[in-house]
PDB file of C-alpha atoms in Angstrom:
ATOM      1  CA  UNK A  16     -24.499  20.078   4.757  1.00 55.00           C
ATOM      2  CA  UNK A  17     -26.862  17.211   5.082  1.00 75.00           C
ATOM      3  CA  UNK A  18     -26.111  13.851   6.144  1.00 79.00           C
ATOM      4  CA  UNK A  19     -26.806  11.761   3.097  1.00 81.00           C
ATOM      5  CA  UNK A  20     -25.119  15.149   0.911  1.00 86.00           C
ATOM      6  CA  UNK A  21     -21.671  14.944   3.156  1.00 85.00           C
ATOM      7  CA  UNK A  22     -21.202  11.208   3.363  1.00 87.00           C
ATOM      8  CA  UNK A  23     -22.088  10.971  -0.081  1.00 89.00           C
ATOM      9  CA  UNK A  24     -19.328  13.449  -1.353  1.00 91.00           C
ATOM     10  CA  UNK A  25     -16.622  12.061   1.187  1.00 90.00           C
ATOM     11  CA  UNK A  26     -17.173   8.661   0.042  1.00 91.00           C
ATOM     12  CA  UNK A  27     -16.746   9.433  -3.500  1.00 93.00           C
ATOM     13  CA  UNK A  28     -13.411  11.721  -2.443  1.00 92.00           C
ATOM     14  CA  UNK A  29     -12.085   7.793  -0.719  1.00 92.00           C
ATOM     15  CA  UNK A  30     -13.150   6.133  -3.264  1.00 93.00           C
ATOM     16  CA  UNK A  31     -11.203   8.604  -5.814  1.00 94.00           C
ATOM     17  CA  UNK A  32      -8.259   7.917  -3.359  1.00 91.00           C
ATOM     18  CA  UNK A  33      -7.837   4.295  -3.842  1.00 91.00           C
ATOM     19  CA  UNK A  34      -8.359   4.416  -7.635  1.00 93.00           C
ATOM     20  CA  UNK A  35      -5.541   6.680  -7.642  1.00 91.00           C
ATOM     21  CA  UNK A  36      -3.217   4.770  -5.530  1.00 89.00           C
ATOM     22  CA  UNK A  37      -3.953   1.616  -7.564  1.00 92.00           C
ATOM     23  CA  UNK A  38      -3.384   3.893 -11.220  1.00 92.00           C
ATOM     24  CA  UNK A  39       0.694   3.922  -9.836  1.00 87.00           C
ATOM     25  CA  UNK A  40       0.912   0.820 -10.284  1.00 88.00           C
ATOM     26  CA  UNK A  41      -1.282  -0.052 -12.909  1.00 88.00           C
ATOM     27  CA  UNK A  42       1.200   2.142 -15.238  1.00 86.00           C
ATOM     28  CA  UNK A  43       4.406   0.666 -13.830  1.00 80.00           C
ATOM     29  CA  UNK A  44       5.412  -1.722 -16.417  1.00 74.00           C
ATOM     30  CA  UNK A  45       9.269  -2.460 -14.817  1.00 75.00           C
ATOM     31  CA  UNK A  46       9.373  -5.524 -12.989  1.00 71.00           C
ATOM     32  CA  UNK A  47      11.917  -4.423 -10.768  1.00 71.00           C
ATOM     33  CA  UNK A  48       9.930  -1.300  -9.720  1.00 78.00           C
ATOM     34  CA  UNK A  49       6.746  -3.305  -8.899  1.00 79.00           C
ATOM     35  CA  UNK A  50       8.975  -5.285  -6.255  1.00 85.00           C
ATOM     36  CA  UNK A  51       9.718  -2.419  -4.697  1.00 87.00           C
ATOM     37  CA  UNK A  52       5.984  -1.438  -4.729  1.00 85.00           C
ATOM     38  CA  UNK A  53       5.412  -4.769  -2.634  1.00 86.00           C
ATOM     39  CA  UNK A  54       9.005  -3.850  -0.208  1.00 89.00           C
ATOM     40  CA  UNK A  55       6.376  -0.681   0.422  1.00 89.00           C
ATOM     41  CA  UNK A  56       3.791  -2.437   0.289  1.00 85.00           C
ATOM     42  CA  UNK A  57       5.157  -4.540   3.291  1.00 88.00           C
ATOM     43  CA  UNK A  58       6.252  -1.380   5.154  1.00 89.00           C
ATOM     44  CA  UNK A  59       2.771  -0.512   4.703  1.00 87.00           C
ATOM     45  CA  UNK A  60       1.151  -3.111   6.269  1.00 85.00           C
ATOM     46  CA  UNK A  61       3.404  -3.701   9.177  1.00 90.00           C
ATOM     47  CA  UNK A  62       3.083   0.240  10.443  1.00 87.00           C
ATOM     48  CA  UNK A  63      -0.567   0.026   9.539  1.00 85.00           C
ATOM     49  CA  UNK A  64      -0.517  -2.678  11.639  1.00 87.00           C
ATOM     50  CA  UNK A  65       1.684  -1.519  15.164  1.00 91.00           C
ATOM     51  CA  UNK A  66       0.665   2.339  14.593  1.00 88.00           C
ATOM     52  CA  UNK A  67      -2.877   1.967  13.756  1.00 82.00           C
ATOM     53  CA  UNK A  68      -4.501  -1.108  14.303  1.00 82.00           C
ATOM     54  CA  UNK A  69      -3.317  -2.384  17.646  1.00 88.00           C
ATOM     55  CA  UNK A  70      -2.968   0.862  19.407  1.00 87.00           C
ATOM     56  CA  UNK A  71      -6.277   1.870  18.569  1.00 82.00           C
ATOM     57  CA  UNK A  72      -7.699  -1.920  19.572  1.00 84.00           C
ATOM     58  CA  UNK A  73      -5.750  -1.286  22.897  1.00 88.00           C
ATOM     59  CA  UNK A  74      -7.653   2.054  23.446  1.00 85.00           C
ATOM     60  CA  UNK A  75     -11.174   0.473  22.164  1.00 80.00           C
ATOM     61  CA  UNK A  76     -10.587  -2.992  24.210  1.00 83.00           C
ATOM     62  CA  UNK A  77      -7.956  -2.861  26.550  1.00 87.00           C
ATOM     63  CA  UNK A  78      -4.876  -5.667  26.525  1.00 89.00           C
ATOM     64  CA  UNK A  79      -7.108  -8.986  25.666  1.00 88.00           C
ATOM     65  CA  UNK A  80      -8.311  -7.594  22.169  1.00 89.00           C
ATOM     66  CA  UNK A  81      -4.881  -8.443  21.737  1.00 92.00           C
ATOM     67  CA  UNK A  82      -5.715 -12.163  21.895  1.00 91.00           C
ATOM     68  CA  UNK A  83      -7.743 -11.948  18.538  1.00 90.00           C
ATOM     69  CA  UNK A  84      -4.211 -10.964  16.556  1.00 92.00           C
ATOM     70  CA  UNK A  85      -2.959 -14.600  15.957  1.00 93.00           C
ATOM     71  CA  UNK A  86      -6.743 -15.228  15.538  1.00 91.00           C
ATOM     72  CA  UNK A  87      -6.716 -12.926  12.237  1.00 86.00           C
ATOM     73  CA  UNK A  88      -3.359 -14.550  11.339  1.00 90.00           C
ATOM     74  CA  UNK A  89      -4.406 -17.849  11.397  1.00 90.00           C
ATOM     75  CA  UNK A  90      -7.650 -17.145   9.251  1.00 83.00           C
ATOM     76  CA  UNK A  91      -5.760 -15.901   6.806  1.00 78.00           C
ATOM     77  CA  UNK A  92      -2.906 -18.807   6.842  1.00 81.00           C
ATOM     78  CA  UNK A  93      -6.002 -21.342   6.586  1.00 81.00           C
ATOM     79  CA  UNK A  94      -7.611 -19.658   3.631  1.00 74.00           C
ATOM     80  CA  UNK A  95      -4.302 -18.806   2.088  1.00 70.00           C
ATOM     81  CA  UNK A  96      -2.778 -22.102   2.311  1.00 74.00           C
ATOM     82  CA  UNK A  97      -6.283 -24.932   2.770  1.00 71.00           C
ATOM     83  CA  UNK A  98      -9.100 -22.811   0.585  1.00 66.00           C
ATOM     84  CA  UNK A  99      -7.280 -21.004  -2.004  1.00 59.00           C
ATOM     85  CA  UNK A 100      -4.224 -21.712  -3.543  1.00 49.00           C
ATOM     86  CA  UNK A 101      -0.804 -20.040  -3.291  1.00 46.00           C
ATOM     87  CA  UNK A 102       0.965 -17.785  -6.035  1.00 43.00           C
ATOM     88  CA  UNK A 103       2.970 -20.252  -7.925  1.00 43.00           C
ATOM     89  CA  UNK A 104       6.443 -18.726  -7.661  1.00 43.00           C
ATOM     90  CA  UNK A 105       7.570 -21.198 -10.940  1.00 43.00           C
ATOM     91  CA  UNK A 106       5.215 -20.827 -13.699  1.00 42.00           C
ATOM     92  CA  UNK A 107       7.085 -23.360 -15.840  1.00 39.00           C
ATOM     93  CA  UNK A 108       5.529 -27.205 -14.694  1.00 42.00           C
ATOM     94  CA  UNK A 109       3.407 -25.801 -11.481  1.00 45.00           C
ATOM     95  CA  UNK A 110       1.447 -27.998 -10.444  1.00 43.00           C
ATOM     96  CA  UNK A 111      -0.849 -25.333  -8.649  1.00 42.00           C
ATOM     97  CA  UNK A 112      -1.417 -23.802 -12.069  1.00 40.00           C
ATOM     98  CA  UNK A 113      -2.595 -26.834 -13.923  1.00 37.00           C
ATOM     99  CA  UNK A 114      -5.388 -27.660 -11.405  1.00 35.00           C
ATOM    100  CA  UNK A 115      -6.662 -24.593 -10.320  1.00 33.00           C
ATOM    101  CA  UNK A 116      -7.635 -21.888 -12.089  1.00 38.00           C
ATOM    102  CA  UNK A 117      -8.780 -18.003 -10.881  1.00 42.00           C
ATOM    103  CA  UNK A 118      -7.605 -18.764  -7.482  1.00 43.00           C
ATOM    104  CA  UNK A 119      -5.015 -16.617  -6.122  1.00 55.00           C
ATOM    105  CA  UNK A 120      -3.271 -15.461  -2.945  1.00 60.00           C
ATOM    106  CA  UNK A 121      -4.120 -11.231  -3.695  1.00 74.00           C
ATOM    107  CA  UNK A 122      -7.727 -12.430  -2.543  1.00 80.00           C
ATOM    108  CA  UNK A 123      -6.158 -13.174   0.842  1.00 77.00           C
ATOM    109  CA  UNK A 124      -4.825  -9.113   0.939  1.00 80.00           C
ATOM    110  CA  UNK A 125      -7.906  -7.946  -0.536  1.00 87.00           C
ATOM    111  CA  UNK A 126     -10.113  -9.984   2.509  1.00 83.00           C
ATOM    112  CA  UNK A 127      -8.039  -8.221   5.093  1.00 79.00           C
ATOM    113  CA  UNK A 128      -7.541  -5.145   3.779  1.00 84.00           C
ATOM    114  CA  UNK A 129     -11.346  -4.488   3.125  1.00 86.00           C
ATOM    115  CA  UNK A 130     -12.148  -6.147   6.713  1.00 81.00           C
ATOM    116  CA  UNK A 131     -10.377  -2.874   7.774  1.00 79.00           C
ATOM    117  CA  UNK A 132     -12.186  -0.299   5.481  1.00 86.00           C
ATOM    118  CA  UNK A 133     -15.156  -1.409   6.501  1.00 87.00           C
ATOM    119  CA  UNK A 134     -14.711  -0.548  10.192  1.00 82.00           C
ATOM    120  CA  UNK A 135     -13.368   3.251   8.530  1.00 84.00           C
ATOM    121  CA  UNK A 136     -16.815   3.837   6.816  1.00 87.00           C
ATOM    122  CA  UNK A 137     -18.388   3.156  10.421  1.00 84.00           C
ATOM    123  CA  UNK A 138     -16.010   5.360  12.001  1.00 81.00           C
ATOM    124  CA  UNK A 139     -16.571   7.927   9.179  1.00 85.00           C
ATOM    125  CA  UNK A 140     -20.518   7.205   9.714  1.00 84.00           C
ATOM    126  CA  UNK A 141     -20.006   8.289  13.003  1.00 78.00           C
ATOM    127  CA  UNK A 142     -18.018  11.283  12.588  1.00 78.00           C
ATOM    128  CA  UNK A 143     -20.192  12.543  10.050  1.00 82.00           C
ATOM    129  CA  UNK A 144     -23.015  12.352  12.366  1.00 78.00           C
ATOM    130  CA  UNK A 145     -21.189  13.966  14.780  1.00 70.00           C
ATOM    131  CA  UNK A 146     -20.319  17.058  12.748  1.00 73.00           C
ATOM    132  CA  UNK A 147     -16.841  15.805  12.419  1.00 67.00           C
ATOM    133  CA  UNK A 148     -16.513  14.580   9.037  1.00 74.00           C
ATOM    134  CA  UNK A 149     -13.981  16.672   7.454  1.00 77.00           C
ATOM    135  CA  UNK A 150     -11.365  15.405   9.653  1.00 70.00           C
ATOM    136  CA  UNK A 151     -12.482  11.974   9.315  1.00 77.00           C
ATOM    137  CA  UNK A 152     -12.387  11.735   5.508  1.00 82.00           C
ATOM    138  CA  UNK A 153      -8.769  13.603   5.578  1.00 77.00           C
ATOM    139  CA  UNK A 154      -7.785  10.813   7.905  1.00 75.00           C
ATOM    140  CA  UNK A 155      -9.084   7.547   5.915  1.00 82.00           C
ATOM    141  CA  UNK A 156      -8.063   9.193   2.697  1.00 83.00           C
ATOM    142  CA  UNK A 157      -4.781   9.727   3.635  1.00 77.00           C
ATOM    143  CA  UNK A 158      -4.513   5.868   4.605  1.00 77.00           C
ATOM    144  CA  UNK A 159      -6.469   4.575   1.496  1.00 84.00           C
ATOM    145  CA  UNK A 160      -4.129   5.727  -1.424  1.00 85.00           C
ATOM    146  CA  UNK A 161      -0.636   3.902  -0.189  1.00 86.00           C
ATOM    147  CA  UNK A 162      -2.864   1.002   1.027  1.00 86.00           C
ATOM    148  CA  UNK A 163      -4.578   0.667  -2.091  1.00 90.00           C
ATOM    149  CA  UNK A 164      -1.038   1.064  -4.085  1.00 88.00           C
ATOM    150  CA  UNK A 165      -0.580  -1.745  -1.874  1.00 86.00           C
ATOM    151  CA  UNK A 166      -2.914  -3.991  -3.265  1.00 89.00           C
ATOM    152  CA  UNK A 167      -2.974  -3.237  -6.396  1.00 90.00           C
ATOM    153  CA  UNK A 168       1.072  -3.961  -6.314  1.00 88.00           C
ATOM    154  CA  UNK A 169       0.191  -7.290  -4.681  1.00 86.00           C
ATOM    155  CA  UNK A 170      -2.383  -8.457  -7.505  1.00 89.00           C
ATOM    156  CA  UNK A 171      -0.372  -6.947 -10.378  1.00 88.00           C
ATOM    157  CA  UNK A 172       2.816  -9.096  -9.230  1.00 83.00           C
ATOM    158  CA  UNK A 173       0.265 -12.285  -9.312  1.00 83.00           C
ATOM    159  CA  UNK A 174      -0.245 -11.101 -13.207  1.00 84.00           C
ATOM    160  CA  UNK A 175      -3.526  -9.794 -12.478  1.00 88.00           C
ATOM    161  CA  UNK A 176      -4.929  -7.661 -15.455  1.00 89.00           C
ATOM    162  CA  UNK A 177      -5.431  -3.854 -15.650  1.00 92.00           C
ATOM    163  CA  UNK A 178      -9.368  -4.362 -14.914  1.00 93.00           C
ATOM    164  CA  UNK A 179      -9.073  -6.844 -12.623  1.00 92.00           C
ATOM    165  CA  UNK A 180      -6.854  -4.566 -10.785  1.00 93.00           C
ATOM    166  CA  UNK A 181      -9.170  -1.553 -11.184  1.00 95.00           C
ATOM    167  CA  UNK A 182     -12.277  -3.521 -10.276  1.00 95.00           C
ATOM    168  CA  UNK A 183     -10.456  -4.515  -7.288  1.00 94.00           C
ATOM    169  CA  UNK A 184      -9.397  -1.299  -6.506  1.00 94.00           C
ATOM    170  CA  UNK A 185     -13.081   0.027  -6.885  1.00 95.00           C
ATOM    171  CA  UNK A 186     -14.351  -2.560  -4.537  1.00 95.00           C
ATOM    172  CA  UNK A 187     -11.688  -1.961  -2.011  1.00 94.00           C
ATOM    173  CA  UNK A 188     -13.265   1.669  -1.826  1.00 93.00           C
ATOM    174  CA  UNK A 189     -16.595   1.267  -2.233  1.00 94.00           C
ATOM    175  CA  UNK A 190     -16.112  -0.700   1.368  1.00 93.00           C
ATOM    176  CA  UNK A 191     -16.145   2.793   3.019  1.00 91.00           C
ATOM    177  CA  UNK A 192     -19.749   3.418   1.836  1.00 92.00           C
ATOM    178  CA  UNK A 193     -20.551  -0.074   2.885  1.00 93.00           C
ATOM    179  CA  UNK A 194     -19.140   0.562   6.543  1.00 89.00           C
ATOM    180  CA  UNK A 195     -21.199   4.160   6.849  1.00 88.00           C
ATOM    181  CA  UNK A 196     -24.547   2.343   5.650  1.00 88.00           C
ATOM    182  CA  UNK A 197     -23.942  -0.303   8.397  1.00 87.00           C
ATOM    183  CA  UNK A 198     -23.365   2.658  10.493  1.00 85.00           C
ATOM    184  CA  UNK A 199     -26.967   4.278  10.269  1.00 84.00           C
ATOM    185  CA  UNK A 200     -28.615   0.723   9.997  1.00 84.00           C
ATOM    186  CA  UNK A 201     -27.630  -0.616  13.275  1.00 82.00           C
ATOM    187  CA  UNK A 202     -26.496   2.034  15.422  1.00 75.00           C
ATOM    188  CA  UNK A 203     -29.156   1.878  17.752  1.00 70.00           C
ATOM    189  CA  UNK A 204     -29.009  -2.159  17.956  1.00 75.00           C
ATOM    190  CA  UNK A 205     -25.653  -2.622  18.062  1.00 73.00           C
ATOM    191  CA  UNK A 206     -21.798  -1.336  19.912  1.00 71.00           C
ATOM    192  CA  UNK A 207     -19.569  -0.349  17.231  1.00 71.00           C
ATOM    193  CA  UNK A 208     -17.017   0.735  20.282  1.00 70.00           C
ATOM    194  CA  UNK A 209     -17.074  -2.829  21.249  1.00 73.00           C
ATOM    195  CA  UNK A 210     -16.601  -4.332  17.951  1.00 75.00           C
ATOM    196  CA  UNK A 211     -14.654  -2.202  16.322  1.00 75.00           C
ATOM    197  CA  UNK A 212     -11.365  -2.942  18.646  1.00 80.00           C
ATOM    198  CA  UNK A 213     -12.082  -6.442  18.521  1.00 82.00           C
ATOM    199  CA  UNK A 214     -11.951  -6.206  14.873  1.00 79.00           C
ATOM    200  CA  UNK A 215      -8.947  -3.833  14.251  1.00 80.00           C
ATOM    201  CA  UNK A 216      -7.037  -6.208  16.581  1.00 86.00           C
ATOM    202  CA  UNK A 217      -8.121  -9.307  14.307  1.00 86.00           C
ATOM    203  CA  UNK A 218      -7.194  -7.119  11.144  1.00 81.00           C
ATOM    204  CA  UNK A 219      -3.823  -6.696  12.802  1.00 86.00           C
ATOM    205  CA  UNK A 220      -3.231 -10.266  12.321  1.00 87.00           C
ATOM    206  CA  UNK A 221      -4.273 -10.455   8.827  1.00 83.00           C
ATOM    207  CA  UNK A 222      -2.186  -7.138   7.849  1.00 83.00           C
ATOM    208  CA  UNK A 223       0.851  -8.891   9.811  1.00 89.00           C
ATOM    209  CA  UNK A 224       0.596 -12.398   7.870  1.00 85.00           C
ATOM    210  CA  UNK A 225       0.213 -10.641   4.542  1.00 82.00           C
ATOM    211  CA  UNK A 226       3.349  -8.946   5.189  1.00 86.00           C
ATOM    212  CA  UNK A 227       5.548 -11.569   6.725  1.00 88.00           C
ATOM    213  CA  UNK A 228       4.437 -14.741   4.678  1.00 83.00           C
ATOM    214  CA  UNK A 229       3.692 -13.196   1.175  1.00 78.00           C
ATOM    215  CA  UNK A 230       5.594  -9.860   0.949  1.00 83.00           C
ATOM    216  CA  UNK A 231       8.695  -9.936   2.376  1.00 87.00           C
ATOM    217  CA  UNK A 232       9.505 -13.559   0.949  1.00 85.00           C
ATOM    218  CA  UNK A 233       8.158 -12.503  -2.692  1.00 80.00           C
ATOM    219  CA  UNK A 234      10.535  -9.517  -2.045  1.00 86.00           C
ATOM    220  CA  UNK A 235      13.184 -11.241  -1.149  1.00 86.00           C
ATOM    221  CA  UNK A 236      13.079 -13.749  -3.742  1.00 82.00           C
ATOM    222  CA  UNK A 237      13.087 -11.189  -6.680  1.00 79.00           C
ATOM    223  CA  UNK A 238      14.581  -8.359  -5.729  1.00 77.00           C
ATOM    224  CA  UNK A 239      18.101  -9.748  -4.684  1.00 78.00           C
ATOM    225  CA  UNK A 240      20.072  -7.456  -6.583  1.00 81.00           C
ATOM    226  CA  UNK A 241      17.976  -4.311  -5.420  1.00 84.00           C
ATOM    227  CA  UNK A 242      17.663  -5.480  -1.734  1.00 85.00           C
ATOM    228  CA  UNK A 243      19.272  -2.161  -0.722  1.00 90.00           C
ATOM    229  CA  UNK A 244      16.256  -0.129  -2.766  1.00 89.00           C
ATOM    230  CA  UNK A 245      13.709  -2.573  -1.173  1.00 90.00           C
ATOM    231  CA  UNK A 246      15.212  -1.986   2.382  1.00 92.00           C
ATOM    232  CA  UNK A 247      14.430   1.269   1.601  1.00 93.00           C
ATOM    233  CA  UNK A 248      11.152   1.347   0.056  1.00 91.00           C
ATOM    234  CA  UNK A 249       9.792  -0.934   2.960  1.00 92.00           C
ATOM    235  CA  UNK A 250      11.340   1.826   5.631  1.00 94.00           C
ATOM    236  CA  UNK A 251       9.505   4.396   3.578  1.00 93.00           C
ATOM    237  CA  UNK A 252       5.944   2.481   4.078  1.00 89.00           C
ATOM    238  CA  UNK A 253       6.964   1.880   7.853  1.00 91.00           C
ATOM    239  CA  UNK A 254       7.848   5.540   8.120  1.00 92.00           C
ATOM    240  CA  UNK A 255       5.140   6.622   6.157  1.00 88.00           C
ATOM    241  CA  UNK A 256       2.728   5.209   8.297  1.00 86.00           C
ATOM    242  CA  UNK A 257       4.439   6.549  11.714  1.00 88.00           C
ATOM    243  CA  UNK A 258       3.732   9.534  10.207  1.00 87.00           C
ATOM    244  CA  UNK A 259      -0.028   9.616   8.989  1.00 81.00           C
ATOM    245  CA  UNK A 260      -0.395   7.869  12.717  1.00 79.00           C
ATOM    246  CA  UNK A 261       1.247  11.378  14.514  1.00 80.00           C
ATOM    247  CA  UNK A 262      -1.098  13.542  12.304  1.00 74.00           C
ATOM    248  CA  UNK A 263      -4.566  11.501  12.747  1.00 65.00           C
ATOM    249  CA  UNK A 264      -4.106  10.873  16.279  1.00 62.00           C
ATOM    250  CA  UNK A 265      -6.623  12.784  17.515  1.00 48.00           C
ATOM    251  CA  UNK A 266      -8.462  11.586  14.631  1.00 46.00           C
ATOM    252  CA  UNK A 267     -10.174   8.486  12.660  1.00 45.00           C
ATOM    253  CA  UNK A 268      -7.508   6.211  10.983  1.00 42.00           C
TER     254      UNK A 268
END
């Protein structure tokens, strides 16, 4: 089919995929449940992480695109903790909450997360170019839906409403479009090999200080009396991910 006809209808198949993941959670009203959302949510992000991100930054860029994890951990630690303000985890007298408004820590997750979409509509740009794009979209589609539950169970848990959550849900996908577009604009100026490991390695560090400073602490805070459920929701999203990363491959993640 043509170009503009293919990545047209596989960007609206992606797109259809992260609305759906973020609709779970959206209808899960149980507190309880949406903290094991986030324990899968973590598990998410750390296999996304070791059997995605840095392997394929390791094949792109050899050992030193390495250096630029801590890099995308630190960004996010600055503009988590200097620009925007922290998830109160005490409604009741928070300081946090009486002086700033609309600022919230799912932003952080939302930054990183579509950092990393981005570089999947280039690599779906390319594949479709290539002929290839079937097995591209099955790829990136198969990653978008838990990875969008993921946000959307991060921004719910900050009390985020149902459009809110949608809207971010809709922008998370629409990032695949956004990547293929920068695709066809600059592939003749610009090295996508080059930057793309470079960047999966820095979104690495984001995915990793998502997980570790916000998930797993908001996890363990709340879901003390489930923390055998948790363990194993968080396994699940590691497992998960092991998984998607033996079938793709060969593939685009």
């Amino acid at each position: 089919m043509p170009l503009a006809v293919a990545l047209s209808s596989y960007s609206l198949v992606i797109l259809l995929g992260a609305v759906l993941g973020a609709l779970v959670v959206v209808f899960t009203n149980k507190q309880a449940r949406l903290v094991t959302f986030l324990a899968f949510a973590a598990g998410v992000m750390f296999g996304a992480a070791f059997f995605h991100l840095l392997p394929e930054a390791y094949h792109g860029g050899g050992m030193w695109t390495f250096g630029l994890v801590p890099a995308g951990f630190i960004f996010l630690l600055v503009l988590d903790r200097y620009v925007m303000t922290h998830a109160c985890e005490d409604p009741v007298g928070c300081q946090e909450h009486q002086h700033v408004q609309g600022k919230t820590l799912g932003m952080t997750a939302f930054l990183g997360l579509s950092a990393h979409t981005v570089f999947d509509g280039i690599a779906l740009g390319s594949a479709v170019k290539e002929g290839v794009g079937l097995m591209a979209l099955l790829a990136i589609t198969s990653h978008k839906v838990p990875s969008s539950l993921s946000l959307a169970s991060i921004l719910k848990a900050e009390g985020k409403s149902t459009g809110r959550i949608m809207g971010f849900a809709v922008m998370y996908g629409l990032m695949v479009p956004i990547g293929a577009g920068l695709y066809f604009a600059f592939d003749a100026v610009l090295s996508f090999d080059f930057l793309a490991a470079r960047a999966l390695a820095f979104s690495a560090g984001t995915f990793l200080y998502v997980a570790v400073l916000d998930l797993i602490p908001h996890v363990s805070r709340h879901g003390r009396d489930r923390w055998m459920r948790n363990l194993a929701a968080l396994t699940t999203g590691l497992l998960l991910m092991l998984a998607l990363a033996q079938v793709t491959q060969h593939g685009v993640h």
